[in-house]
PDB file of N, CA and C in Angstrom:
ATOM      1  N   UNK A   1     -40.587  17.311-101.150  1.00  0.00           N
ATOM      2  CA  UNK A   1     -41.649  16.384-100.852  1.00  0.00           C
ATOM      3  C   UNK A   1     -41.388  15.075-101.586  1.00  0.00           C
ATOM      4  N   UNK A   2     -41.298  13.907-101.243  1.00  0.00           N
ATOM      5  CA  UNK A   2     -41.536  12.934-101.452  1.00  0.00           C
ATOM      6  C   UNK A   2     -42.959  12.222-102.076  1.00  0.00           C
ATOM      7  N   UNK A   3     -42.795  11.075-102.987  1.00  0.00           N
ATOM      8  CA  UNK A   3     -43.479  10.607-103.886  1.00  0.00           C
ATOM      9  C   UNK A   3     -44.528  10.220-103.313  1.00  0.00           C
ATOM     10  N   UNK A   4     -45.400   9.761-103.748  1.00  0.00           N
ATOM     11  CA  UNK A   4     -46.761   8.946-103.343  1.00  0.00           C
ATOM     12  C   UNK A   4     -46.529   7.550-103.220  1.00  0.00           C
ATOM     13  N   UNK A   5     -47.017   6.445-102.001  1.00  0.00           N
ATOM     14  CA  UNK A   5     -47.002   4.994-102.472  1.00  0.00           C
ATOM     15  C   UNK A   5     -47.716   4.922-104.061  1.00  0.00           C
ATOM     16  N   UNK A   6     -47.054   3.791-104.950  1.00  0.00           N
ATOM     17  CA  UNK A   6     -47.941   3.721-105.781  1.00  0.00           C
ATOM     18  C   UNK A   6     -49.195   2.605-105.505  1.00  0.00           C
ATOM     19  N   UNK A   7     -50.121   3.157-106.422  1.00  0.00           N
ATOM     20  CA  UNK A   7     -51.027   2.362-106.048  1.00  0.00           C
ATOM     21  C   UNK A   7     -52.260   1.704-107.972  1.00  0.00           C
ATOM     22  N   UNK A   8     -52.327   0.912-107.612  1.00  0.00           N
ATOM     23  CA  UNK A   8     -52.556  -0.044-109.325  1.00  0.00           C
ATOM     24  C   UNK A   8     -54.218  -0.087-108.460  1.00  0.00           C
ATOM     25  N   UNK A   9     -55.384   0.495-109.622  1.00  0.00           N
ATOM     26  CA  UNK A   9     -56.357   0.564-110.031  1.00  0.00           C
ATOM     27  C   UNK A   9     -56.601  -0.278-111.189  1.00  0.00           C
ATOM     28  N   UNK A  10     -57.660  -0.902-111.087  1.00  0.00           N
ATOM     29  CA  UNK A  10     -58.430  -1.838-112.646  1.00  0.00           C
ATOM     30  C   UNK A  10     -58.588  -1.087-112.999  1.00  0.00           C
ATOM     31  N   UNK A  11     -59.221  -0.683-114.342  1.00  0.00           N
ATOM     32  CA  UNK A  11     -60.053   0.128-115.432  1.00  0.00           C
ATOM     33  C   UNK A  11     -61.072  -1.050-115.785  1.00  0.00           C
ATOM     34  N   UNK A  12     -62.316  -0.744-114.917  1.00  0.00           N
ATOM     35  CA  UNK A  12     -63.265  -1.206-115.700  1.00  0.00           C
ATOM     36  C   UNK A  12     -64.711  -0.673-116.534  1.00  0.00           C
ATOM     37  N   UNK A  13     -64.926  -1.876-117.686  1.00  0.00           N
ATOM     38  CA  UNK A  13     -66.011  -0.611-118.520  1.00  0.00           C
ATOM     39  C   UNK A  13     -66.806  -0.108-117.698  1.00  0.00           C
ATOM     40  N   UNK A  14     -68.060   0.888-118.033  1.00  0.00           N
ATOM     41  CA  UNK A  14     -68.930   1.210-117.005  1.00  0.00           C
ATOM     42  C   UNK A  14     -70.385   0.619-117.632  1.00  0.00           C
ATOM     43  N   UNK A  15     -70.944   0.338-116.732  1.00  0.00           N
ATOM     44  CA  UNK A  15     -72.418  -0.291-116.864  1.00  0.00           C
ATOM     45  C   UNK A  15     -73.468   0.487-117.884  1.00  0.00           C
ATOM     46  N   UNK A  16     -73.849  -0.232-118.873  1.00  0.00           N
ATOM     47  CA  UNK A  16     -74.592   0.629-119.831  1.00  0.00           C
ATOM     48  C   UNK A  16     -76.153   1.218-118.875  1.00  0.00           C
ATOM     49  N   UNK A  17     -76.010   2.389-119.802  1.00  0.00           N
ATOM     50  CA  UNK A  17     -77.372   3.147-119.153  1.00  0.00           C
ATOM     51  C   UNK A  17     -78.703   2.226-118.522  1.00  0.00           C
ATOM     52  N   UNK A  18     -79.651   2.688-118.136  1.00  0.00           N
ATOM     53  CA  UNK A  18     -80.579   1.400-118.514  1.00  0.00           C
ATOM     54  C   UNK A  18     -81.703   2.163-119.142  1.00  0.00           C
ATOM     55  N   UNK A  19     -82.682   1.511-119.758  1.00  0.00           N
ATOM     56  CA  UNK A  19     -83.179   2.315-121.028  1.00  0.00           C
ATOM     57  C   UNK A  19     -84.704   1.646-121.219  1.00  0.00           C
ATOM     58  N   UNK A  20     -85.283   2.292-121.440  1.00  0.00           N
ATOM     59  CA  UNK A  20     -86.644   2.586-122.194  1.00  0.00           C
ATOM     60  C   UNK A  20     -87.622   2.422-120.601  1.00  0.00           C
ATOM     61  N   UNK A  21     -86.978   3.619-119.520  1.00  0.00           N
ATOM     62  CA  UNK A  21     -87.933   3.666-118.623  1.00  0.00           C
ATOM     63  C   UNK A  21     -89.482   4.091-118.600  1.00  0.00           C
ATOM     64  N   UNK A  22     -90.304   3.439-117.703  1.00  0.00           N
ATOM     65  CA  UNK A  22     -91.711   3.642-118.115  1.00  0.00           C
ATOM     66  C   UNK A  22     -92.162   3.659-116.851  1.00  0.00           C
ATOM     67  N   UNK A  23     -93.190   4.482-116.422  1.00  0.00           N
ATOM     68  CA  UNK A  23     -94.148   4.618-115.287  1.00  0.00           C
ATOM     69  C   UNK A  23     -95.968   4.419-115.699  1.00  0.00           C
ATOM     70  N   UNK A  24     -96.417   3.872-114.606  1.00  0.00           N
ATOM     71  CA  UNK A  24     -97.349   3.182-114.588  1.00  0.00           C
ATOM     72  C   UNK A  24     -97.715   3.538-113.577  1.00  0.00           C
ATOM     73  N   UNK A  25     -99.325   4.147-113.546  1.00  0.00           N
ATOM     74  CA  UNK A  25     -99.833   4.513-112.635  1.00  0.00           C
ATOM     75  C   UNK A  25    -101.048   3.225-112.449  1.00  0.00           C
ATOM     76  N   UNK A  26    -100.671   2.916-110.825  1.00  0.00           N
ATOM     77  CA  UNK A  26    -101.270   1.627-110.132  1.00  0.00           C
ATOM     78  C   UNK A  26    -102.008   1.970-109.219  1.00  0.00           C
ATOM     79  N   UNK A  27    -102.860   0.999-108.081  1.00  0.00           N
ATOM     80  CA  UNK A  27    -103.513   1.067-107.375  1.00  0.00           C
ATOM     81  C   UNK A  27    -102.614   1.788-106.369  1.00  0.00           C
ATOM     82  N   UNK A  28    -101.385   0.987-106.059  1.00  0.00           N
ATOM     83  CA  UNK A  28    -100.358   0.655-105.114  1.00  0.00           C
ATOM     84  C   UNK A  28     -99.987   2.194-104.967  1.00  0.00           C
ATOM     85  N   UNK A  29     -99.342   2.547-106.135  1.00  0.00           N
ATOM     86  CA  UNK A  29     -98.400   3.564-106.303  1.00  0.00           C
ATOM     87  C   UNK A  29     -97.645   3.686-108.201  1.00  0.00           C
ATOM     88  N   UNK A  30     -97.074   4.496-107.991  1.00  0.00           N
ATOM     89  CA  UNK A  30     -96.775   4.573-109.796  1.00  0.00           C
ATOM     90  C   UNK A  30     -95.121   3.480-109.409  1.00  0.00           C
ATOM     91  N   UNK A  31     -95.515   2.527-110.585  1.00  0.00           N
ATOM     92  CA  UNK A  31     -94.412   1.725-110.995  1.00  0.00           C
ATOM     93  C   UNK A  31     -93.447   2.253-112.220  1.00  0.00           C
ATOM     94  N   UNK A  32     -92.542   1.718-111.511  1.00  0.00           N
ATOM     95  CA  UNK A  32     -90.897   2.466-112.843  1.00  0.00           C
ATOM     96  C   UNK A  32     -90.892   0.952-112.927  1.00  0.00           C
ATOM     97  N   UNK A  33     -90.872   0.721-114.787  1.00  0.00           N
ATOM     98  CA  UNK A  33     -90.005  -0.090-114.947  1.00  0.00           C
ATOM     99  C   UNK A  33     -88.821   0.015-116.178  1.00  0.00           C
ATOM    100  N   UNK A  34     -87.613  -0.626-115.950  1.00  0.00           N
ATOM    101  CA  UNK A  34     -86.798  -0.117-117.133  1.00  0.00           C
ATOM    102  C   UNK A  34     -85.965  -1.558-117.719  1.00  0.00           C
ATOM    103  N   UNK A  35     -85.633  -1.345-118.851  1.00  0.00           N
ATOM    104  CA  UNK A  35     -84.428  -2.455-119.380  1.00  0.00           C
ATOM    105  C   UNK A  35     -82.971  -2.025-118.776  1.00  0.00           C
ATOM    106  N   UNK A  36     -82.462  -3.305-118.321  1.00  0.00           N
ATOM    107  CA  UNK A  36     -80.723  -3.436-118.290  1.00  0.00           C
ATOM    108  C   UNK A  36     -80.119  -3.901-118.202  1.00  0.00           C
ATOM    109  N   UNK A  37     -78.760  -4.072-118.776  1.00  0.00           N
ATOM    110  CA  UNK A  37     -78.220  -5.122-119.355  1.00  0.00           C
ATOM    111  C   UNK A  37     -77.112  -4.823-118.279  1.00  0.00           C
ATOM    112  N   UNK A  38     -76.512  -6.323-118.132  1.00  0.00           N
ATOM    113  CA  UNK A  38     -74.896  -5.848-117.060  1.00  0.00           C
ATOM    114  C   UNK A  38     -75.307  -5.048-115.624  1.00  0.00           C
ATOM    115  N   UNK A  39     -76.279  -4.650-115.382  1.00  0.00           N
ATOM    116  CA  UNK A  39     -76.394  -4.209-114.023  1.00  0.00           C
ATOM    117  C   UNK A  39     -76.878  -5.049-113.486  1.00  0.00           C
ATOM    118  N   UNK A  40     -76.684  -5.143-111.701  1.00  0.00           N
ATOM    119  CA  UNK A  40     -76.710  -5.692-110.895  1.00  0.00           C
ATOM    120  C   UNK A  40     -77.387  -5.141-109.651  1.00  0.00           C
ATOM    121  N   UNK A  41     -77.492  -4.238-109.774  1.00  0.00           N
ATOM    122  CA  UNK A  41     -77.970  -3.085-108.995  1.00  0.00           C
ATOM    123  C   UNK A  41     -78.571  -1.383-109.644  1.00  0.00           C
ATOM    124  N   UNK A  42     -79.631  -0.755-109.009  1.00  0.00           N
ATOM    125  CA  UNK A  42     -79.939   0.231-109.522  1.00  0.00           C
ATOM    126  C   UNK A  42     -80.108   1.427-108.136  1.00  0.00           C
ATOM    127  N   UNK A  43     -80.553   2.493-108.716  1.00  0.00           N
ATOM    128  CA  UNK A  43     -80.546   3.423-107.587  1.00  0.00           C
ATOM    129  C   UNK A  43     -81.401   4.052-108.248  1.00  0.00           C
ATOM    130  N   UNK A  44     -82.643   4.765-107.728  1.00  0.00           N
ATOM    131  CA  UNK A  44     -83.676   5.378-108.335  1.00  0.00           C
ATOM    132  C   UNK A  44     -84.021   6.823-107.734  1.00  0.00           C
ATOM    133  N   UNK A  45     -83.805   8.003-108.939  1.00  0.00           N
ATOM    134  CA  UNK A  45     -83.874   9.057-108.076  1.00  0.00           C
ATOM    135  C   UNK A  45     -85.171   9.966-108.941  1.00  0.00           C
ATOM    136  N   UNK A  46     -85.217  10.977-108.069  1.00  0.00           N
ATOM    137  CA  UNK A  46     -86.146  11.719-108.225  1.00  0.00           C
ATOM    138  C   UNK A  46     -85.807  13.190-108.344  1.00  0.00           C
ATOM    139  N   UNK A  47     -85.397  13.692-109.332  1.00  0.00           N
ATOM    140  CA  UNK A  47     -84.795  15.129-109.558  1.00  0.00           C
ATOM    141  C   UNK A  47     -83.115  14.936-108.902  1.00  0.00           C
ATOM    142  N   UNK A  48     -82.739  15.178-108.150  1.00  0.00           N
ATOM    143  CA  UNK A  48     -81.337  15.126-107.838  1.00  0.00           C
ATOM    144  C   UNK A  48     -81.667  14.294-106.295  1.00  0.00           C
ATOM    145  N   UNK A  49     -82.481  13.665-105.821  1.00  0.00           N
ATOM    146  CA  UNK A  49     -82.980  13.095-104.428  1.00  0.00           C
ATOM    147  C   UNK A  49     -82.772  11.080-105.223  1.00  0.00           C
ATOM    148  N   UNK A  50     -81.879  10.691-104.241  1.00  0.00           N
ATOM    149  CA  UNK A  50     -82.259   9.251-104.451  1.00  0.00           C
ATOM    150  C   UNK A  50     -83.118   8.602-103.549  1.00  0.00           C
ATOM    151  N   UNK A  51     -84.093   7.865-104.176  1.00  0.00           N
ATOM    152  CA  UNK A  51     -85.707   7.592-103.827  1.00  0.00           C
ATOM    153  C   UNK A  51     -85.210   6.147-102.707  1.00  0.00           C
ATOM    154  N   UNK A  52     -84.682   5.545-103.793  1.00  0.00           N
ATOM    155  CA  UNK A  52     -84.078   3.859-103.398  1.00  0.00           C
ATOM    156  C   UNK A  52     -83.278   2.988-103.731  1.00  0.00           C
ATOM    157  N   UNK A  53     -82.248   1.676-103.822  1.00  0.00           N
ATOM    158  CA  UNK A  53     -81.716   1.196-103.974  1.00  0.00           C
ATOM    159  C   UNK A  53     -82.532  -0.150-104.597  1.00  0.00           C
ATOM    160  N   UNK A  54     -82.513  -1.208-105.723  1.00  0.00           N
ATOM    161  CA  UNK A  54     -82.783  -2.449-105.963  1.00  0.00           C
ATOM    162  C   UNK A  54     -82.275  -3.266-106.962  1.00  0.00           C
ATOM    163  N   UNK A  55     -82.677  -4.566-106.123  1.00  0.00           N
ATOM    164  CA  UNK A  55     -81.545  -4.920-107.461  1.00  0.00           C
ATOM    165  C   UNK A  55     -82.931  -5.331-108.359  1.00  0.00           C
ATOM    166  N   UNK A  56     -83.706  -5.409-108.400  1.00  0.00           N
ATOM    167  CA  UNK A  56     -84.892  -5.468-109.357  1.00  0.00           C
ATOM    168  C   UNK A  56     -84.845  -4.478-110.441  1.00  0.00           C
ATOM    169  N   UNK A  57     -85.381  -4.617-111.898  1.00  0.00           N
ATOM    170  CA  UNK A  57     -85.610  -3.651-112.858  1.00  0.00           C
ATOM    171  C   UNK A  57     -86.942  -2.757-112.656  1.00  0.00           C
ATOM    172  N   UNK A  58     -87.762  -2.791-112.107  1.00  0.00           N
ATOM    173  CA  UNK A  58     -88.682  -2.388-111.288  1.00  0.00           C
ATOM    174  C   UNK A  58     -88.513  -1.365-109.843  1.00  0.00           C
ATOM    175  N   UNK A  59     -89.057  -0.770-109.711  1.00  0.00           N
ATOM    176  CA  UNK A  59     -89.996   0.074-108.449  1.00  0.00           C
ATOM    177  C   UNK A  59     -90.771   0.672-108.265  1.00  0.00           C
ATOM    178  N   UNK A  60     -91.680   0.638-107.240  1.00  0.00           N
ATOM    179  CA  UNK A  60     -92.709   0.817-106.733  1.00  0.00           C
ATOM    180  C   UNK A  60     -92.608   2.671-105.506  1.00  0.00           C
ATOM    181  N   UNK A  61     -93.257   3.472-106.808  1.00  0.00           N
ATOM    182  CA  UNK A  61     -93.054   4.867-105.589  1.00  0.00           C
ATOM    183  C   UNK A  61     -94.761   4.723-104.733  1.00  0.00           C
ATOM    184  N   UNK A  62     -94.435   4.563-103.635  1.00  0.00           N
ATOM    185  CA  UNK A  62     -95.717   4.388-102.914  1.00  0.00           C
ATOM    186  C   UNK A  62     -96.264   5.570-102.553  1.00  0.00           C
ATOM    187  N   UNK A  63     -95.424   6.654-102.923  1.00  0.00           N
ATOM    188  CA  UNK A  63     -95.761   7.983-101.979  1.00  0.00           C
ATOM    189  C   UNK A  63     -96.613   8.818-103.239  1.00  0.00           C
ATOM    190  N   UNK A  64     -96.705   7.974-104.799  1.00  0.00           N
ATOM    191  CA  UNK A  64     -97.622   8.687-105.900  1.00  0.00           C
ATOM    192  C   UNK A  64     -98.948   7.960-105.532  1.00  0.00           C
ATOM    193  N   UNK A  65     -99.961   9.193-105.536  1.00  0.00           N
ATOM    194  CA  UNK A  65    -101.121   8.312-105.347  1.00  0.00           C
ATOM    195  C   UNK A  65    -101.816   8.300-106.676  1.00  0.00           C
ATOM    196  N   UNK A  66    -102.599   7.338-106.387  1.00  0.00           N
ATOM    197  CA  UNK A  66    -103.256   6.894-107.860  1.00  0.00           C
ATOM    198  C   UNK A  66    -104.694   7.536-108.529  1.00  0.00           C
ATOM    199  N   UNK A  67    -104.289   8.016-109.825  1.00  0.00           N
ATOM    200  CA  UNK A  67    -105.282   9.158-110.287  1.00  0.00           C
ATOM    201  C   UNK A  67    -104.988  10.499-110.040  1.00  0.00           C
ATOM    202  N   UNK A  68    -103.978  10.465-109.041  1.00  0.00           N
ATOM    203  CA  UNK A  68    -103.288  12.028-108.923  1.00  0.00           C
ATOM    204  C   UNK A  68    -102.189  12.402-109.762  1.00  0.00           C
ATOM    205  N   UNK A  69    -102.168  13.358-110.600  1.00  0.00           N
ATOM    206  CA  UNK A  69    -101.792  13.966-111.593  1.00  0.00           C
ATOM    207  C   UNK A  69     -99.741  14.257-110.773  1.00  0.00           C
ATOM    208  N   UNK A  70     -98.431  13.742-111.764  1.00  0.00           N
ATOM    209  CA  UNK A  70     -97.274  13.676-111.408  1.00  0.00           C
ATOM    210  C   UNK A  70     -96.652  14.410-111.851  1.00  0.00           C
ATOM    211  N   UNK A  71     -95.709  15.542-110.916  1.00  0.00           N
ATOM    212  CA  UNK A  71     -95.464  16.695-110.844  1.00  0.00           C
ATOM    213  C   UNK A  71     -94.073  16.640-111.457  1.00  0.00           C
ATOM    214  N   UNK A  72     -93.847  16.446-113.037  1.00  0.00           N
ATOM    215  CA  UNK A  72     -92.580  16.329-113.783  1.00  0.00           C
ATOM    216  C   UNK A  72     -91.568  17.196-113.432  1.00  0.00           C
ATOM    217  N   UNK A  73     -91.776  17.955-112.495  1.00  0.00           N
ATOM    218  CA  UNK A  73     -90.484  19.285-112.540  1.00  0.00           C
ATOM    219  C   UNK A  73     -89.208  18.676-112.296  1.00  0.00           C
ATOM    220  N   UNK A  74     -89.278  17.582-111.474  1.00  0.00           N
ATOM    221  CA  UNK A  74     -88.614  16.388-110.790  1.00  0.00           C
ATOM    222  C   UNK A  74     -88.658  15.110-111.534  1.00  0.00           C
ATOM    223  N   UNK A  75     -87.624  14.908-112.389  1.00  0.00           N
ATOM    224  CA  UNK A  75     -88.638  13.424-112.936  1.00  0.00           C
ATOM    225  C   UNK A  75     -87.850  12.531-112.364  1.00  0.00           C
ATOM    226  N   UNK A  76     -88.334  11.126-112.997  1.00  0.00           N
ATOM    227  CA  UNK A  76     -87.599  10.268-112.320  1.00  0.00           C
ATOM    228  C   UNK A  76     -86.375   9.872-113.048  1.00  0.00           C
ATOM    229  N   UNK A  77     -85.330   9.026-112.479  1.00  0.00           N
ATOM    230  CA  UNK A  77     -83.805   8.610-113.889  1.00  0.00           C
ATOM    231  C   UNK A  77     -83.778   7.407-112.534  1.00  0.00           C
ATOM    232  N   UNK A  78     -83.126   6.575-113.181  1.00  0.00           N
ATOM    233  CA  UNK A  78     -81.972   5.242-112.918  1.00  0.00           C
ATOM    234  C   UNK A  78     -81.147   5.151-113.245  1.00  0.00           C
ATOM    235  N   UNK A  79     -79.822   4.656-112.417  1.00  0.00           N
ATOM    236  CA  UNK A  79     -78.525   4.430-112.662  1.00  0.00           C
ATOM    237  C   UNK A  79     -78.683   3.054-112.308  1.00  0.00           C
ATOM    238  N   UNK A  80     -77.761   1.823-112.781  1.00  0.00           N
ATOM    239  CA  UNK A  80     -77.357   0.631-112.998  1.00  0.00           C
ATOM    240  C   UNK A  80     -75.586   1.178-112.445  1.00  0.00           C
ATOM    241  N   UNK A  81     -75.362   0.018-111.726  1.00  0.00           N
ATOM    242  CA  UNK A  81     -74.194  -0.637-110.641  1.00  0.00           C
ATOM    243  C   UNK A  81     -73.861  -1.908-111.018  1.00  0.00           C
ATOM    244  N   UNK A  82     -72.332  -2.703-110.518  1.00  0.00           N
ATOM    245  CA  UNK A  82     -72.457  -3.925-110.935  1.00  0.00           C
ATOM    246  C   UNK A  82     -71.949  -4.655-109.370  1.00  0.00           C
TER     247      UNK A  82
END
């Protein structure tokens, strides 16, 4: 068998976590908001389910209603993209 074309990849760092997420229960729906540095983009999931894509530090889950008690079994996390 013969070699592989080669092929040249960057190494770049990876986007720091983003950190000190917080939910807020609103009229609207419960708001995530989080700090992050170097991202450009986020993805917001819900147990292993991704909810949404933004490039905002913020989102809005419309589907929590307000005063109704949030079912942690599932929580929420963010990943940061650049």
């Amino acid at each position: 068998s013969q070699w592989s074309n080669l092929v040249v990849l960057p190494v770049v760092t990876p986007v720091p976590v983003p950190t000190a997420l917080k939910a807020e229960s609103t009229v609207q729906g419960l708001r995530l908001t989080w700090n992050a540095t170097a991202a450009t983009g986020f993805r917001i999931f819900r147990g292993n389910d991704e909810l949404a894509k933004t490039e905002q530090a913020e989102y809005l889950d419309k589907e929590t209603q307000f005063g109704k008690p949030v079912n942690m079994e599932n929580p929420f996390s963010v990943s940061g993209s650049q």
